[in-house]
Coordinates of C-alpha atoms and ligand atoms in Angstrom, one line a residue:
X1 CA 7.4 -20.0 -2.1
X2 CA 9.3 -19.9 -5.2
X3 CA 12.7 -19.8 -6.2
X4 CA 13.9 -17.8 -9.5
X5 CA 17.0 -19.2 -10.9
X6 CA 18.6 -19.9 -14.2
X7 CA 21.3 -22.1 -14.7
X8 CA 23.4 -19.1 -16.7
X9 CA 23.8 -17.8 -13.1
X10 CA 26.3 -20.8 -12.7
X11 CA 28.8 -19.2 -15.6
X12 CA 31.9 -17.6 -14.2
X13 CA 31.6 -14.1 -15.9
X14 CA 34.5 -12.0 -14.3
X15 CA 37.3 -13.1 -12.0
X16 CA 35.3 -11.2 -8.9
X17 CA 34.8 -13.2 -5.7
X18 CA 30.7 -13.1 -7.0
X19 CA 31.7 -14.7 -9.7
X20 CA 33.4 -17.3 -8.2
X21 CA 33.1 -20.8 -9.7
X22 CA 31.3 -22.9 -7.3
X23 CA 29.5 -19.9 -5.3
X24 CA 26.1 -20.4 -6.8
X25 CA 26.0 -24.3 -6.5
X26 CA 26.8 -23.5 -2.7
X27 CA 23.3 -22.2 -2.6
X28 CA 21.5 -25.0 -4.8
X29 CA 23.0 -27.7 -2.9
X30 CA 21.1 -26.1 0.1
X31 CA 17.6 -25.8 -1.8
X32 CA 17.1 -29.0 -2.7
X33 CA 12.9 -29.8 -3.0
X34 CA 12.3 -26.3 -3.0
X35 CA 10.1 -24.9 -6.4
X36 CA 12.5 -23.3 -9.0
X37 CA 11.2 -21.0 -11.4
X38 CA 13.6 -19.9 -14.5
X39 CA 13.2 -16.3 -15.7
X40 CA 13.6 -14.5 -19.3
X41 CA 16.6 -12.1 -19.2
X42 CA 15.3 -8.1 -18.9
X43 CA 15.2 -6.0 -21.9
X44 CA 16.8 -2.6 -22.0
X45 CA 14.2 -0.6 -21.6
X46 CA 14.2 -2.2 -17.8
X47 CA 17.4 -1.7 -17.1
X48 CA 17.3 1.8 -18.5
X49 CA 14.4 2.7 -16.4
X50 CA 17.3 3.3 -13.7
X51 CA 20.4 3.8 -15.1
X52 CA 21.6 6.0 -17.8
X53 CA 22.3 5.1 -21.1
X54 CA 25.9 5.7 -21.0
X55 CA 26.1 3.0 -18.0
X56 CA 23.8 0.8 -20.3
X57 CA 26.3 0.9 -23.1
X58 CA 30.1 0.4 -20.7
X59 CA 28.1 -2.8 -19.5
X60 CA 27.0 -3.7 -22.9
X61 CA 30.5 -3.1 -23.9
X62 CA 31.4 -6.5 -21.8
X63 CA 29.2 -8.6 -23.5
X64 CA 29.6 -12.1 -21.4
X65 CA 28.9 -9.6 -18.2
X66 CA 26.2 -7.6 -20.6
X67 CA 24.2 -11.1 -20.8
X68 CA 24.0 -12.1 -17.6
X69 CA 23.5 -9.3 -15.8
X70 CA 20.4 -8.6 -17.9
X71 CA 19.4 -12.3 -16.8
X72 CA 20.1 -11.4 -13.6
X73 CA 18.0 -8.0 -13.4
X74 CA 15.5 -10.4 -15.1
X75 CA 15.6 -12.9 -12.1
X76 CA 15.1 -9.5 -9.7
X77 CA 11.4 -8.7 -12.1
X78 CA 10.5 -12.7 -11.8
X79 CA 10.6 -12.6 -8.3
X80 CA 8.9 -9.0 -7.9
X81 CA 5.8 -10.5 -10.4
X82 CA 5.8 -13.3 -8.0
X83 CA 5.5 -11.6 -4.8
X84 CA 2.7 -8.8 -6.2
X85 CA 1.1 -12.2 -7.2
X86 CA 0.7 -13.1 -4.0
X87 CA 3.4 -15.3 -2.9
X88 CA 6.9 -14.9 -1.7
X89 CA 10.0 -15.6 -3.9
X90 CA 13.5 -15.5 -3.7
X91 CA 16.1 -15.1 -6.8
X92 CA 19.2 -16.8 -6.4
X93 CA 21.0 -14.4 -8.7
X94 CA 24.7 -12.8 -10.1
X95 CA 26.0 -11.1 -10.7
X96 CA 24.4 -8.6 -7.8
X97 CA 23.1 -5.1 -7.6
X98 CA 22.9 -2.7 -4.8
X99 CA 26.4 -0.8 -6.0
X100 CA 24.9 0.1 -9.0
X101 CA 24.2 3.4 -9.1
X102 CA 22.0 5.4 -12.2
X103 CA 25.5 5.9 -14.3
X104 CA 28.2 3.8 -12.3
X105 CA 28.9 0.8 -10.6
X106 CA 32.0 -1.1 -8.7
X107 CA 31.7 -3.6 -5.7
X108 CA 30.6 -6.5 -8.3
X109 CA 27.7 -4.9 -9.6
X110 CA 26.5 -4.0 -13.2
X111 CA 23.0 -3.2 -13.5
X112 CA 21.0 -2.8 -9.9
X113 CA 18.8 -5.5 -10.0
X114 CA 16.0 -4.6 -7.0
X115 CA 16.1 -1.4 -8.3
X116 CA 15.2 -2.0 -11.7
X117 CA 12.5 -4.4 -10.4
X118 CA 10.9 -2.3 -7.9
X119 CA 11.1 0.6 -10.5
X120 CA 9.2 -1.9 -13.5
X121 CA 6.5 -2.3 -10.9
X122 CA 6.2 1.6 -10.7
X123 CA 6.2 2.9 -13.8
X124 CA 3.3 0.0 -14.5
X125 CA 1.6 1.3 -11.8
X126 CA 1.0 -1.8 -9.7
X127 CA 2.5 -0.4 -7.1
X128 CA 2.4 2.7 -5.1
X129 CA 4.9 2.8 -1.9
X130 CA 7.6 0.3 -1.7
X131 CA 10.3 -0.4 1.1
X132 CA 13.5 -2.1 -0.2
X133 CA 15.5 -3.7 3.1
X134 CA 19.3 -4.4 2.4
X135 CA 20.5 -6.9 5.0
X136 CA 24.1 -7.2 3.3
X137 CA 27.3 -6.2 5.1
X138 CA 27.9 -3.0 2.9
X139 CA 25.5 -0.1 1.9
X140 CA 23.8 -0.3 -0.9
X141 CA 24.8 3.3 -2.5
X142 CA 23.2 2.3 -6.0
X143 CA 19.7 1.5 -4.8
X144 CA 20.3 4.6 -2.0
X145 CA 21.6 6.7 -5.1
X146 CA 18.5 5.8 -7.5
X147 CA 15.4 6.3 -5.2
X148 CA 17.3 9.2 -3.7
X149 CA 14.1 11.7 -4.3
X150 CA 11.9 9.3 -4.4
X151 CA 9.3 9.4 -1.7
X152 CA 7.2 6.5 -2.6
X153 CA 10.7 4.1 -2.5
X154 CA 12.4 3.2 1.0
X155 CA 16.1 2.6 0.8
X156 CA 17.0 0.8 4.3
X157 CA 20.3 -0.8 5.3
X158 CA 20.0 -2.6 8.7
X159 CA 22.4 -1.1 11.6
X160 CA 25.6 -2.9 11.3
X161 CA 26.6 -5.1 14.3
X162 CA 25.7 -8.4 16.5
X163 CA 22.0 -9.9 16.2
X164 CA 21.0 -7.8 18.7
X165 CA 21.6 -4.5 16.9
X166 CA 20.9 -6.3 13.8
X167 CA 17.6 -7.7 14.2
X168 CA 16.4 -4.7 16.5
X169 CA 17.5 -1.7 13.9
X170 CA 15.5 -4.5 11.2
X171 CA 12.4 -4.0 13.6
X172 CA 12.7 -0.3 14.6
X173 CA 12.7 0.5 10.5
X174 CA 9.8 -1.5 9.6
X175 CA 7.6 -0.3 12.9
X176 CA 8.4 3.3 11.4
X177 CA 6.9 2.3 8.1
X178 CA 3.2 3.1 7.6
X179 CA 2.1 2.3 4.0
X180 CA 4.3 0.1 1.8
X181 CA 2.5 -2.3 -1.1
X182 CA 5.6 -4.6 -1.9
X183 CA 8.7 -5.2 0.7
X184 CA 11.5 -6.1 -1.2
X185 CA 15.3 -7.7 0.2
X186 CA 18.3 -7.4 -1.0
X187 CA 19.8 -10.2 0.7
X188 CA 23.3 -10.4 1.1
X189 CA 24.9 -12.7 3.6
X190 CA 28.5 -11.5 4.4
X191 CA 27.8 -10.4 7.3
X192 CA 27.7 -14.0 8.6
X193 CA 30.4 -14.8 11.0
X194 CA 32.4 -16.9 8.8
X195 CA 32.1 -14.3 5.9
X196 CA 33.8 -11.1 5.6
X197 CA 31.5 -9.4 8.3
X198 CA 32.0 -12.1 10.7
X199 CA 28.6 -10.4 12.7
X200 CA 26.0 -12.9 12.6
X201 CA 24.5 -16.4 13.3
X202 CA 23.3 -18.5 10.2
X203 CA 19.8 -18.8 12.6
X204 CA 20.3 -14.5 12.3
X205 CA 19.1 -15.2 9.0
X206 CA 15.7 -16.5 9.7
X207 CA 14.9 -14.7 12.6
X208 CA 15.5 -11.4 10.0
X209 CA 13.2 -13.3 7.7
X210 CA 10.4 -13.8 10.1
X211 CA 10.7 -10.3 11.0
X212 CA 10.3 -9.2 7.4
X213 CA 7.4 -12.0 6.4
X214 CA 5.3 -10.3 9.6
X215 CA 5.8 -6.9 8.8
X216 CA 4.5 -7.8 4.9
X217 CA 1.7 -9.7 6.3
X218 CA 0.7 -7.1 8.6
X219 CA 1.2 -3.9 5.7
X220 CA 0.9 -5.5 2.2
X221 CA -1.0 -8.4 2.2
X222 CA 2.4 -10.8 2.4
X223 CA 3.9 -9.5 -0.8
X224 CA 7.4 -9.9 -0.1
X225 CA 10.9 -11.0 -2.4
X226 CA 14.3 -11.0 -2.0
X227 CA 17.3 -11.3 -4.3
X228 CA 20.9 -11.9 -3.8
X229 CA 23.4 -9.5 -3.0
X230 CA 27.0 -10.4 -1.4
X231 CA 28.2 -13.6 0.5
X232 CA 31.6 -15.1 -0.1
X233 CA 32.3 -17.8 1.8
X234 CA 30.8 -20.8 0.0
X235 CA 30.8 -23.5 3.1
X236 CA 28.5 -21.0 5.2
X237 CA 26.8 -19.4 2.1
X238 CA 24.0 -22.2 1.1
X239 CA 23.1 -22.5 4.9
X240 CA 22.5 -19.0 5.5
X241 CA 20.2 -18.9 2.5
X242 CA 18.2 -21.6 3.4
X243 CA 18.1 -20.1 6.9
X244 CA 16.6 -16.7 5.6
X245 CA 14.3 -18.8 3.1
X246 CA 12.6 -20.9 5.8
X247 CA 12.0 -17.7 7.7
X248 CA 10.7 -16.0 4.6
X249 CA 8.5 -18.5 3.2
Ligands
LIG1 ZN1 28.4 -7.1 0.6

C-alpha cells in the first residue's frame, strides 16, 4: 500500500473549504508509518485528454490554482501506475475532481483528477474496462459528464443514506459488474456523521473499503486506487481516511 502525496498539497490555494489551511495535515497526522510516494505534476496533454482547451486555459488563467491542480491530477496518475502495478494506493490530494466536467467546473474542483487518470491508462492502452466508485456525499457530475458515452468506463455514485443503504447499494453495483481491469475511488468523506452529510460511521469507511478490495481481488487481480474528493470537518477527516485505508490495503 502506498500513499501519493506531495507536500504542495499543504498550500492554501483558494479561500474554499478544500483549501482550508490545516485540512490536509488532518489526514497526515492520521498516516503516520504508512509508505508515501511524491508524484511529478501532470502535463497538459493529461489534463486535456478530458477537458477542453478552453477549461485548460480559465484554470491556467489562476496560476497558483493552475499548479496545483496539475499536481494534483498528477497524484490521481501516480496512484493509477501504482494500482495497474499491482498494488493498491491512495492519493491524499487537492484540490479534488469529480465536479469537473470536460469544459466547466464549480464545487472546489478544477481539473477532474480520476478522470484524467483513468482516461491516461486508456488511451495507453493498459487498460480495457474500468469502474470508477464515488463514495462522496455529492455526485460526481464531472466524471458522470466525461465517460458519459463511454462504455468501457463505469461512473457509480453509492445510494445516499445510513450504512445500511450505503454499504448495500456499494455491493449491489459491484455484483452487477462483470469485466472491469482497474477499480478506481473517488473517496470523499463528507458523508461522515460529523461532516456535512452526517450519514455514516468512521468504521463505514473500512467496511466500504473491504467491500471494494474483494470485488478487485475477485475481477482485476487487486488493482485498485483511490483519491481524494470532499471531507470538511478536519477532527473526523484523518480518522475516516485511515479507516477506508486499512480496509483498502
Ligand atoms: Zn462532497
Amino acid at each position: 500500500m502506498k500513499i501519493v502525496f506531495h507536500k504542495d498539497y499543504c498550500r492554501v490555494y483558494s479561500s474554499d473549504p478544500a483549501a482550508a489551511p490545516g485540512r490536509i495535515e488532518a489526514i497526515l497526522r492520521e498516516l503516520a508509518g504508512l509508505e508515501f510516494v511524491e508524484p511529478e505534476p501532470a502535463g497538459e496533454g493529461d489534463v486535456q485528454l478530458v477537458h477542453t482547451q478552453s477549461h485548460v486555459s480559465y484554470v491556467k488563467g489562476m496560476p497558483q490554482v493552475y499548479e496545483v491542480a496539475l499536481l494534483a491530477a498528477g497524484g490521481a496518475i501516480k496512484a493509477s501506475e501504482i494500482a495497474l502495478g499491482g498494488e493498491p494506493a491512495f492519493a491524499v490530494i487537492r484540490p479534488p475532481g469529480h465536479h469537473a466536467s470536460r469544459d466547466s467546473c464549480w464545487g472546489f474542483c478544477y481539473f477532474n483528477n480520476v478522470a484524467v487518470s483513468v482516461e491516461k491508462l486508456r488511451v495507453e492502452g493498459r487498460i480495457g474496462k474500468a469502474v470508477i466508485v464515488d463514495i462522496d456525499l455529492h455526485y460526481g457530475d464531472g466524471t458522470a459528464d466525461i465517460f458519459a458515452g463511454v462504455p468501457e468506463v463505469i461512473y457509480h455514485h453509492v445510494a445516499l443514506g445510513g450504512a445500511e443503504t450505503f454499504l448495500s447499494d456499494l455491493e449491489e453495483f459491484l455484483g452487477s459488474i462483470r469485466e472491469c481491469d482497474i477499480v478506481a475511488v473517488s473517496a470523499g468523506f463528507d458523508r461522515h456523521r460529523e461532516d456535512w452529510g452526517g450519514m455514516l460511521e468512521t468504521e463505514d469507511y473500512r467496511r466500504a473499503a473491504e467491500i471494494i478490495k474483494g470485488f478487485s481481488e475477485e475481477r482485476c487481480a487487486g488493482r485498485r486506487y483511490a483519491v481524494l474528493e470532499g471531507g470538511y470537518n478536519h477532527a473526523v477527516l484523518g480518522r475516516s481516511v485511515r479507516a477506508f485505508i486499512e480496509g483498502f490495503r
